[in-house]
Coordinates of C-alpha atoms in Angstrom, one line a residue:
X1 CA -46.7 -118.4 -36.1
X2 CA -44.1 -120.5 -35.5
X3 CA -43.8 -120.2 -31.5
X4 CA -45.9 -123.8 -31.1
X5 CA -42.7 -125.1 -33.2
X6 CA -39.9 -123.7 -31.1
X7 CA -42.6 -124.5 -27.5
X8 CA -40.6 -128.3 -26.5
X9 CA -37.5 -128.2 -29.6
X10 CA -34.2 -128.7 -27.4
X11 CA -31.2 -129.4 -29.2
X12 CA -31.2 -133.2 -28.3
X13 CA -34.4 -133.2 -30.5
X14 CA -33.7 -134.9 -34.7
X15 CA -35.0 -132.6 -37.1
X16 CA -35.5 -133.8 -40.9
X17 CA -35.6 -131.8 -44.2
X18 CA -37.3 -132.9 -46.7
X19 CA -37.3 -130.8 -49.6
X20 CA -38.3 -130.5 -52.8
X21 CA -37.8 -128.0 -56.4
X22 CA -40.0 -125.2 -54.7
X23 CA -37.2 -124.4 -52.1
X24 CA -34.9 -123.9 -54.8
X25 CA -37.0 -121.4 -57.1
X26 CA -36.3 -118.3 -55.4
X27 CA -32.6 -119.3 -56.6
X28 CA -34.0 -119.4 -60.3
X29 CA -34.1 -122.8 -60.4
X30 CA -37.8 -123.3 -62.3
X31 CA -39.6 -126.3 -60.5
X32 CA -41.3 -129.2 -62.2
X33 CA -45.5 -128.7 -61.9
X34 CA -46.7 -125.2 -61.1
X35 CA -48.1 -123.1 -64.0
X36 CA -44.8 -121.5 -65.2
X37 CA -42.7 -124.8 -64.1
X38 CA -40.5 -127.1 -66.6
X39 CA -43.2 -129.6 -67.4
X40 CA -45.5 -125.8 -68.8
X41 CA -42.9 -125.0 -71.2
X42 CA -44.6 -127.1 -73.6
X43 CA -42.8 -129.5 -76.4
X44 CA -38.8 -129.1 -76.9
X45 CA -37.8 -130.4 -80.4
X46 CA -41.4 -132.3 -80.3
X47 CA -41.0 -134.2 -77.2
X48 CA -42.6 -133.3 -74.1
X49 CA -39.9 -132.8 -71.3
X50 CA -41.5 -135.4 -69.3
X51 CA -40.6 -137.7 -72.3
X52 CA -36.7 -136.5 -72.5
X53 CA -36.2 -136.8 -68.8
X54 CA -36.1 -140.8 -69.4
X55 CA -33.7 -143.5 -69.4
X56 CA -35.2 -144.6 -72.6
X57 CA -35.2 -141.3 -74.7
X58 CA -31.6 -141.1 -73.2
X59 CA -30.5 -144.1 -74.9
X60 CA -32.1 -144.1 -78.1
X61 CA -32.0 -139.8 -78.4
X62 CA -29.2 -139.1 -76.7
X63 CA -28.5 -135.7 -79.1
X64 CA -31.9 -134.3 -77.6
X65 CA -31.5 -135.6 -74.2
X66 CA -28.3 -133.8 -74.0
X67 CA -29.3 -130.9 -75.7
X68 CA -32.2 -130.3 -73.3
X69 CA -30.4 -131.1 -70.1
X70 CA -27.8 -128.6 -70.8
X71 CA -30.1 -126.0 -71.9
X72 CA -33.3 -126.6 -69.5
X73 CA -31.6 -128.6 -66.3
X74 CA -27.9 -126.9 -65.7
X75 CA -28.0 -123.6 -64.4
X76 CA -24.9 -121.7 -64.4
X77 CA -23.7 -119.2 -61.5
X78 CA -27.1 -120.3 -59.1
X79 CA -26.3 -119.5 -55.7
X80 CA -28.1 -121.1 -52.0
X81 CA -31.1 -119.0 -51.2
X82 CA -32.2 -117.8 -47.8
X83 CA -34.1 -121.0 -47.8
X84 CA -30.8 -123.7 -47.9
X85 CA -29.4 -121.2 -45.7
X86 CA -31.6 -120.8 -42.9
X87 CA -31.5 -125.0 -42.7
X88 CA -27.4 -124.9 -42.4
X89 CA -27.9 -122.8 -40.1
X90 CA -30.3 -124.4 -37.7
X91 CA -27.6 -127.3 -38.5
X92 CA -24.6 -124.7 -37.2
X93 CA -26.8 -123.9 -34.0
X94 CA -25.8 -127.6 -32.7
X95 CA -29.2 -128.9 -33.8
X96 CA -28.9 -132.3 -35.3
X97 CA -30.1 -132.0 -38.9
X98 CA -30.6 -133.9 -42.1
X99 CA -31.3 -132.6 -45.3
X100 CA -33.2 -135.5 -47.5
X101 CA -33.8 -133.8 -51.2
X102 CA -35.4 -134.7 -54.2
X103 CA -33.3 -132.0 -55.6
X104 CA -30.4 -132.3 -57.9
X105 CA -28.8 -128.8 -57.7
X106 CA -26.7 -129.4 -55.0
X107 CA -27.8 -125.9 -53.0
X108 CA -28.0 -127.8 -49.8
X109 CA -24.7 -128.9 -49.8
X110 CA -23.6 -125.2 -51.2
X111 CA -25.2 -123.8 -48.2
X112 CA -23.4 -125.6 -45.5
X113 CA -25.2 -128.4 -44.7
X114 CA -23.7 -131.3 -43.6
X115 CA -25.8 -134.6 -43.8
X116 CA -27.6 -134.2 -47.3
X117 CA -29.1 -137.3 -48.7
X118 CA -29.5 -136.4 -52.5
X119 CA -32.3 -139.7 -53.7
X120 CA -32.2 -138.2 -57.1
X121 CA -28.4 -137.7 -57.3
X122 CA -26.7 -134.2 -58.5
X123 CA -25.3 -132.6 -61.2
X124 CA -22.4 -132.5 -59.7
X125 CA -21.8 -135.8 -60.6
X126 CA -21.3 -137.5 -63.5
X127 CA -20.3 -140.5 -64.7
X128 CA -18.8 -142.7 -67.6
X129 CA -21.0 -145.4 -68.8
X130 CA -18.3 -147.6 -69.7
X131 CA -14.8 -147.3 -67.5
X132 CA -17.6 -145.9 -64.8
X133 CA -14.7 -142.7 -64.5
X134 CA -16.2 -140.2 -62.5
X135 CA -16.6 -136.2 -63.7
X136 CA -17.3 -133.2 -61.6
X137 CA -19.8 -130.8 -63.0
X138 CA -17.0 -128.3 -64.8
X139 CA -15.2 -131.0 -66.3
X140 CA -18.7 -132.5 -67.5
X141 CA -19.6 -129.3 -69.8
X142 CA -15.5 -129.2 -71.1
X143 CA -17.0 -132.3 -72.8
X144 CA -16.6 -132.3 -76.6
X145 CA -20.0 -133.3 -79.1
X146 CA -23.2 -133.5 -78.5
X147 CA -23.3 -136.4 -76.5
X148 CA -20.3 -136.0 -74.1
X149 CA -17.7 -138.9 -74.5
X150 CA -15.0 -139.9 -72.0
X151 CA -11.8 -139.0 -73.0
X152 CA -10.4 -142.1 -72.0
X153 CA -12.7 -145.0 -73.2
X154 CA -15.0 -142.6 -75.6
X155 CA -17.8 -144.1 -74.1
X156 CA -21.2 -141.9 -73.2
X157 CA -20.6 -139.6 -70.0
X158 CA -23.9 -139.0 -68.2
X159 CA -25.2 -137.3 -65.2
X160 CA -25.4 -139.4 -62.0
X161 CA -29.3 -138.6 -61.5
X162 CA -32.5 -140.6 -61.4
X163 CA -34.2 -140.8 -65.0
X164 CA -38.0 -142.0 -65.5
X165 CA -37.5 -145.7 -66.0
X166 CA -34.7 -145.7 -63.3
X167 CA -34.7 -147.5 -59.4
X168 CA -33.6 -144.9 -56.7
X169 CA -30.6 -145.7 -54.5
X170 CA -31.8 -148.5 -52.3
X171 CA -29.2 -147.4 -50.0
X172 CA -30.3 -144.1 -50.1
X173 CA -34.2 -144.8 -49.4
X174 CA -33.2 -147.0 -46.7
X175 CA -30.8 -144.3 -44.8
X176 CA -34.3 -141.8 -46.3
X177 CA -36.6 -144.0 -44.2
X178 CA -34.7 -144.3 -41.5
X179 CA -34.3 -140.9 -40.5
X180 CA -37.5 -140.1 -41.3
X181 CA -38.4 -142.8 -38.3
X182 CA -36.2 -141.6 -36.1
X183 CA -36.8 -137.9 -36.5
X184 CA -38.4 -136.0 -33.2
X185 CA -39.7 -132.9 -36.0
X186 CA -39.9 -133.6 -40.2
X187 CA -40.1 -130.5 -42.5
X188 CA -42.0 -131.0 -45.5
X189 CA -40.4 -128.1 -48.0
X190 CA -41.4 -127.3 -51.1
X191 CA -42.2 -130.6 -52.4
X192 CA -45.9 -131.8 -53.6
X193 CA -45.4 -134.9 -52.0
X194 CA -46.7 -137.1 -55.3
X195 CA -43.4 -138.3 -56.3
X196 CA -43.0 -141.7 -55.7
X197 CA -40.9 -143.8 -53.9
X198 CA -40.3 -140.5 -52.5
X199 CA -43.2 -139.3 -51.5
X200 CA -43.4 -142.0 -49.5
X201 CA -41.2 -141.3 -47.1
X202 CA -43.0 -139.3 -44.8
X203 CA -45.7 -142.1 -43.9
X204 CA -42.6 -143.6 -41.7
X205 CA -43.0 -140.7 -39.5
X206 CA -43.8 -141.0 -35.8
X207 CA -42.0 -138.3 -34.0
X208 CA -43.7 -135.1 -32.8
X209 CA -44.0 -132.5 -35.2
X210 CA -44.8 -132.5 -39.1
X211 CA -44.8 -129.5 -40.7
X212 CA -45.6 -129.0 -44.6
X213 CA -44.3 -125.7 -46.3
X214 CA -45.6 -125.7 -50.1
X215 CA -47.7 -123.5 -51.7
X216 CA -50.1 -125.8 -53.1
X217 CA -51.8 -128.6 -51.8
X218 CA -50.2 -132.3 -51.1
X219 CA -51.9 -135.4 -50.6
X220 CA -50.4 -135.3 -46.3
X221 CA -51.8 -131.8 -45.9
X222 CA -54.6 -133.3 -43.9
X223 CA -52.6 -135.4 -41.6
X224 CA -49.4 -132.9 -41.0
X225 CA -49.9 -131.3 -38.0
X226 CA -49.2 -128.1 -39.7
X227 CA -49.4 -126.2 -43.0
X228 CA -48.2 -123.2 -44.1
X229 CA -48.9 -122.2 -47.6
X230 CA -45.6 -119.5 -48.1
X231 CA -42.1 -119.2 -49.9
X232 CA -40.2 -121.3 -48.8
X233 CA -37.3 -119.0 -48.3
X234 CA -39.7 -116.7 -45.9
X235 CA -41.2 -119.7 -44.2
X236 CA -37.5 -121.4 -42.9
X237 CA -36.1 -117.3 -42.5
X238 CA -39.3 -117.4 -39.7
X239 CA -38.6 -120.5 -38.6
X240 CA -34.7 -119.8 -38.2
X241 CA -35.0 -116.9 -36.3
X242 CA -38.1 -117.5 -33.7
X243 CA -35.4 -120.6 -33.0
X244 CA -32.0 -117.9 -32.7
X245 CA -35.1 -116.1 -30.2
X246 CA -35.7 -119.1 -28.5
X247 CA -32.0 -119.8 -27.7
X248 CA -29.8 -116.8 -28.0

């Protein structure tokens, strides 16, 4: 299945990542949009989760904002799947690879990988809204109250991600669009591609391969030059090891 893949890769060749919250549910990370997804779970404390997840309900509900994210969005003791893995490990093969996520759990990185643009930021960092002091993720949740205060200024800490009502990184979307251009082989992973800016991205493509894995379908699935409808997780472990055939 994969052969016509591995047929002209040489390790000269760019390869590009992009991935999405379905490479990261076989880690138990639920995704956003699929029947038993965040958005399914229905209202929390009246508010659809769509509605928390907002720089606006952030500011004037900060108590439920807070509440939710550490309840629904932190996930303690998640580990890298086979997924993140088999990525870091084309990456350790010599192969010159960029992860660009719309993830915030930070498995990427967690697995090995190297050159991992985050657009939507990570959990891992967070900052404060006032002295702009920087927190890493356990030092976040040692927080006192319900809306976490630095202990310096005891202004509002918050996680350094991308709210609704919130610009990307232009820096980041830029460095995004670049590598997309400049990529010889772009991997669509677990992503429904309907996320913009985002989802963009992969119209800046002009190298020679673009492969979609998703199970579902995504607006590109007609102009990728393949699909695969699998786990994500099984579809990289394939891909990973017809490449460790290819050049063991």
């Amino acid at each position: 299945m994969y052969e016509e893949i591995c047929e002209n890769l040489t390790r000269e060749a760019r390869l590009v990542f992009f991935t999405g919250a379905g490479i990261s549910t076989e880690s138990g990370i639920r995704d956003f949009r699929s029947t038993d997804g965040l958005y399914s779970q229905g209202l929390y404390d009246g508010f659809l989760p769509e509605e928390i997840l907002s720089a606006d309900f952030l500011r004037h509900r900060p108590e439920i904002f807070f509440r939710f994210y550490k309840e629904r969005i932190l996930h303690k003791n998640i580990m890298p799947n086979r997924g993140h893995s088999a990525i870091a490990s084309i990456e350790s093969m010599g192969f010159q690879t960029t992860v660009i996520t719309q993830n915030i759990d930070g498995l990427h990185s967690a697995a090995g990988s190297s050159d991992v643009n985050e657009l939507h930021g990570s959990v891992h960092r967070n900052y404060c809204t006032g002295c702009k002091r920087t927190f890493g993720l356990e030092d976040f949740t040692e927080l006192k109250g319900e809306v976490p205060v630095c202990d310096v200024c005891g202004s509002m800490v918050r996680p350094d991600i991308v709210l609704y009502g919130e610009n990307l990184d232009e820096r980041k979307l830029s460095k995004a669009r670049k590598d997309i251009e400049e990529a010889d082989y772009l991997f669509a992973v677990g992503s429904s591609l309907t996320v913009y800016p985002a989802a963009g991205l992969p119209r800046f493509f002009n190298g020679r391969l673009f492969h979609i894995i998703n199970l579902g379908e995504t607006p590109y699935d007609r102009i990728a030059d393949m699909k695969h409808e699998q786990k994500t997780g099984t579809a990289l472990f394939c891909l990973l090891t017809e490449i460790e055939n290819v050049y063991k």
